[in-house]
C-alpha positions as YAML, in Angstrom:
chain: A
units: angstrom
residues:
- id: 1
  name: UNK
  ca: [11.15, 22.42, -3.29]
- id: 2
  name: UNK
  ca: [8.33, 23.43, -5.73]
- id: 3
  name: UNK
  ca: [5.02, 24.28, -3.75]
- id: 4
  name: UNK
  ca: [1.53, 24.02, -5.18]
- id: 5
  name: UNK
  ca: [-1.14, 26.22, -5.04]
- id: 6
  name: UNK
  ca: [-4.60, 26.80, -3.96]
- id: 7
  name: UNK
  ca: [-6.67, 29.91, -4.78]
- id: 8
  name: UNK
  ca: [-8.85, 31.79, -2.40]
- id: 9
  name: UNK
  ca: [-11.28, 33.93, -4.59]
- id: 10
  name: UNK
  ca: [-13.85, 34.16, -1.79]
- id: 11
  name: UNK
  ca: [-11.73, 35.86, 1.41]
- id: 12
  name: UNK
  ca: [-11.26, 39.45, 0.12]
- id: 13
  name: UNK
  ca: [-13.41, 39.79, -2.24]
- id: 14
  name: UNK
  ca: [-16.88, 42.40, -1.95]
- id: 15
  name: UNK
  ca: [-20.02, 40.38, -1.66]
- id: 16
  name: UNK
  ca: [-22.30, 43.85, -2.28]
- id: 17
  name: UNK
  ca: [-20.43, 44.29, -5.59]
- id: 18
  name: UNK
  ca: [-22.62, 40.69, -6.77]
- id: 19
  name: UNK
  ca: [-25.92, 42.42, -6.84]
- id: 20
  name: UNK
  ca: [-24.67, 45.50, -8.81]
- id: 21
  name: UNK
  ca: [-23.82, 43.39, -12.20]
- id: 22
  name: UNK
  ca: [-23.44, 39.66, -12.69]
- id: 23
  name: UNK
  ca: [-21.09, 40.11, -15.80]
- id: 24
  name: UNK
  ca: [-18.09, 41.06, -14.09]
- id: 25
  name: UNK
  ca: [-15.03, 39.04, -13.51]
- id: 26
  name: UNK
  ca: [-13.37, 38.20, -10.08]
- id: 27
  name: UNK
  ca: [-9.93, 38.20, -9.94]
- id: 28
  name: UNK
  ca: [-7.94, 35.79, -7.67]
- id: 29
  name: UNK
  ca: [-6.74, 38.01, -5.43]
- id: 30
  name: UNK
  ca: [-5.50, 35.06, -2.66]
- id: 31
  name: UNK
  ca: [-3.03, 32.43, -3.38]
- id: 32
  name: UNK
  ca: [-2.55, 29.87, -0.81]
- id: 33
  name: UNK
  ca: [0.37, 26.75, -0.88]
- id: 34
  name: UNK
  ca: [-1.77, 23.55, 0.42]
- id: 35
  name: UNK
  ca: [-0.07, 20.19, 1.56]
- id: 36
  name: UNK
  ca: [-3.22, 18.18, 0.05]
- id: 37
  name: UNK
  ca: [-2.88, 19.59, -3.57]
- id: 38
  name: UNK
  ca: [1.21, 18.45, -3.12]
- id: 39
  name: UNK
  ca: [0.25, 14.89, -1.43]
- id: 40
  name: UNK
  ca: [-2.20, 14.26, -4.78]
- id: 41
  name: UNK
  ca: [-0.02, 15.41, -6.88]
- id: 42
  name: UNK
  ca: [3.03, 13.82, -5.79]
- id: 43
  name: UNK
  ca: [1.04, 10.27, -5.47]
- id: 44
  name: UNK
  ca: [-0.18, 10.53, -8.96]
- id: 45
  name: UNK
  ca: [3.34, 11.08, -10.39]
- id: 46
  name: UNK
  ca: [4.30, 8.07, -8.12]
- id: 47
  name: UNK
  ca: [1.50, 5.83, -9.41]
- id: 48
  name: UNK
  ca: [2.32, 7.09, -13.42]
- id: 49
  name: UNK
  ca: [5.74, 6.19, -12.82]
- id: 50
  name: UNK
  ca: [5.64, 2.57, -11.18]
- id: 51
  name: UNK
  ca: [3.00, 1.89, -14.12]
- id: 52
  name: UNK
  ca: [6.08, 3.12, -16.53]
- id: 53
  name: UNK
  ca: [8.23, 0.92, -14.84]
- id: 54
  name: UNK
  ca: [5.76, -2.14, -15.13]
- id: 55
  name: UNK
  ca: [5.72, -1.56, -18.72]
- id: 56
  name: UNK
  ca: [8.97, -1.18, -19.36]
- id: 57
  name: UNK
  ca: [9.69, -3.93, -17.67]
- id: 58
  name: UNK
  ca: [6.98, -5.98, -19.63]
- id: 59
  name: UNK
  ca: [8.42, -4.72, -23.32]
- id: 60
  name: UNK
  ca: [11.97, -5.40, -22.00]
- id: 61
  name: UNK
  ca: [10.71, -9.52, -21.65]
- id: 62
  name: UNK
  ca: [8.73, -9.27, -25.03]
- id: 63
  name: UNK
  ca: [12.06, -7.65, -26.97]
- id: 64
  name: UNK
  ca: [14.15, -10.50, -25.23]
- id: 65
  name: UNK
  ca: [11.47, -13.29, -26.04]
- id: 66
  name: UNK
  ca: [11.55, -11.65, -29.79]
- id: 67
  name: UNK
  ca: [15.34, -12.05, -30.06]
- id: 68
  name: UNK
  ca: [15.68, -15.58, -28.49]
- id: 69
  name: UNK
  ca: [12.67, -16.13, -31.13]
- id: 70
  name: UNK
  ca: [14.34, -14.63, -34.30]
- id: 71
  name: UNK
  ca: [17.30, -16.53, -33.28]
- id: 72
  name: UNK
  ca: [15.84, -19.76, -33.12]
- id: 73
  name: UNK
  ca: [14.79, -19.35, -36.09]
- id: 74
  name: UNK
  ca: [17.69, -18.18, -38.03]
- id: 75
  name: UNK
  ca: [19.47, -21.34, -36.34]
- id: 76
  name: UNK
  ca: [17.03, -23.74, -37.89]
- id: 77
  name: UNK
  ca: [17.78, -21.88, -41.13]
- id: 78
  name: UNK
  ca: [21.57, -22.99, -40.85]
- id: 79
  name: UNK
  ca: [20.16, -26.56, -39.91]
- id: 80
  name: UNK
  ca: [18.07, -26.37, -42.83]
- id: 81
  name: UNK
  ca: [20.88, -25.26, -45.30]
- id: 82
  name: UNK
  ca: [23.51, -27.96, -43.78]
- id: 83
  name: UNK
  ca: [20.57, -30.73, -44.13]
- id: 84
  name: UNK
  ca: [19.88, -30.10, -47.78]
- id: 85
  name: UNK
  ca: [23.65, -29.62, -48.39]
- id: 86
  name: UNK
  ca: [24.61, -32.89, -47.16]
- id: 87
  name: UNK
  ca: [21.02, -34.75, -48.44]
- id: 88
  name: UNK
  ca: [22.21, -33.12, -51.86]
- id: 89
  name: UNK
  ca: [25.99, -34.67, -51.70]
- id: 90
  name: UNK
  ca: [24.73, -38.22, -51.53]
- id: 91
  name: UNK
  ca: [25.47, -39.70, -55.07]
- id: 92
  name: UNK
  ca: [22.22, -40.61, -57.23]
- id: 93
  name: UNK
  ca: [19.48, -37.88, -55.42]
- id: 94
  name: UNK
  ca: [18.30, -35.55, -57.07]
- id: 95
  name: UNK
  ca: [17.57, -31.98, -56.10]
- id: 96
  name: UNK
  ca: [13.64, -32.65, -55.74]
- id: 97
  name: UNK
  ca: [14.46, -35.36, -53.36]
- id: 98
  name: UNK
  ca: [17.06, -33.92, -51.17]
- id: 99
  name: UNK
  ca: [14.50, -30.85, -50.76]
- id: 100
  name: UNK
  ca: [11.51, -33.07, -49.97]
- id: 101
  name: UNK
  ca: [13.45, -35.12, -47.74]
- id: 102
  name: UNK
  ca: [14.99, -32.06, -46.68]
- id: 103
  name: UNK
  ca: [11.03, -30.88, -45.44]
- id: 104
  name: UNK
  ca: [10.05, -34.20, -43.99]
- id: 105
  name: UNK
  ca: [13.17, -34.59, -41.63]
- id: 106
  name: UNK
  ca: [12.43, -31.00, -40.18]
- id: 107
  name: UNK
  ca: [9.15, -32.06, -39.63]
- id: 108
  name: UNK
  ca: [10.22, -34.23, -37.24]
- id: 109
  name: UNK
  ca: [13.76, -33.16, -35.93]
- id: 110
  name: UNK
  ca: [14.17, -36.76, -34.34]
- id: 111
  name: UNK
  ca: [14.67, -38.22, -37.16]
- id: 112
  name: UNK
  ca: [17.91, -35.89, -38.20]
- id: 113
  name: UNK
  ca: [19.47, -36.90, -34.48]
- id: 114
  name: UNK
  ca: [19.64, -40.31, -36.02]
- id: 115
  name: UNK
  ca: [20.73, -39.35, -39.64]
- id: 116
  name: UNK
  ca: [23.45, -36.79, -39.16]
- id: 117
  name: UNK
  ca: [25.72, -39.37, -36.98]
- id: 118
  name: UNK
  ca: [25.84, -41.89, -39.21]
- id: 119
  name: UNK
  ca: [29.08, -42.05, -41.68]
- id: 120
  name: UNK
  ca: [27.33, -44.70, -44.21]
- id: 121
  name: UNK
  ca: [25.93, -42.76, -47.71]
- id: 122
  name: UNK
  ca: [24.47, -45.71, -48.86]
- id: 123
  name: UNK
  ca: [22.53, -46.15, -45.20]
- id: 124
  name: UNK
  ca: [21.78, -42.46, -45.46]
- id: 125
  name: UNK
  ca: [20.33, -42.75, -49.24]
- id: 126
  name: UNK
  ca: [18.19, -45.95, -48.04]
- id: 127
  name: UNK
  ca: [16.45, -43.71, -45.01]
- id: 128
  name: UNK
  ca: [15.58, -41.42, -47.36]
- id: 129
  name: UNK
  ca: [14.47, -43.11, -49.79]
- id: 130
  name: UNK
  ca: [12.27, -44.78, -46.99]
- id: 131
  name: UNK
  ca: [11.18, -41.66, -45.84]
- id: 132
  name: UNK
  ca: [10.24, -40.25, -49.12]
- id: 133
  name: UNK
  ca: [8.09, -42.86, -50.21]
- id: 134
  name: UNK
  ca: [6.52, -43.99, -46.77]
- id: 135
  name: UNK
  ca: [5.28, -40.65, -47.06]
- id: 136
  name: UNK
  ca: [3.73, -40.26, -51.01]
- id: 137
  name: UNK
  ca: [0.40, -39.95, -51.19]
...
């Protein structure tokens, strides 16, 4: 196991030597291992690693709330698509109405739980027709 060190300029070094000149260097001439230096040191790598953890941790639920997120989306994409697709099959609408009807049934996704069931055309053209024009301006 690794073991830290402390230095200990002070124990053999020659005091009288200070008065003579104040520009010369001390070397370390002591090195000393020291259980408080390790017990710091080995908290603060446990404290930097549990924050890593927590972090990791927190971007791992952000990437999975991203994904369920993108595809939620790209399912109301397909929803979209299938809505206009039918909305455009019905005889007599036209393009500009299937897409604005298209827009106002997503606006309010109850509606489309009671238009998809139904097997009538003419009963689908008459809701949105309704829907269209209870909504002009």
């Amino acid at each position: 196991m690794p073991t830290d060190f402390v230095v200990d300029d002070e124990s053999d070094v020659d005091n009288s030597k200070d008065d003579e000149s104040d520009d010369e260097v001390e070397c370390i001439t002591l090195v000393q291992s020291s259980n408080a230096w390790t017990a710091f040191r080995n908290e603060l790598a446990q404290n930097l690693f549990n924050t890593w953890r927590a972090m990791s941790s927190h971007l791992e639920t952000i990437a999975n709330a991203m994904s369920s997120t993108q595809n939620r989306e790209i399912e109301v994409v397909e929803q979209k698509k299938r809505l206009l697709s039918e909305i455009a099959s019905l005889s007599g609408m036209t393009k500009a109405e299937a897409i604005r009807a298209t827009c106002l049934f997503t606006s309010n996704p109850s509606q489309m739980d009671v238009f998809f069931p139904s097997h009538d055309d003419d009963w689908k053209k008459e809701v949105i027709f309704d829907l269209i024009h209870r909504n002009d301006p």
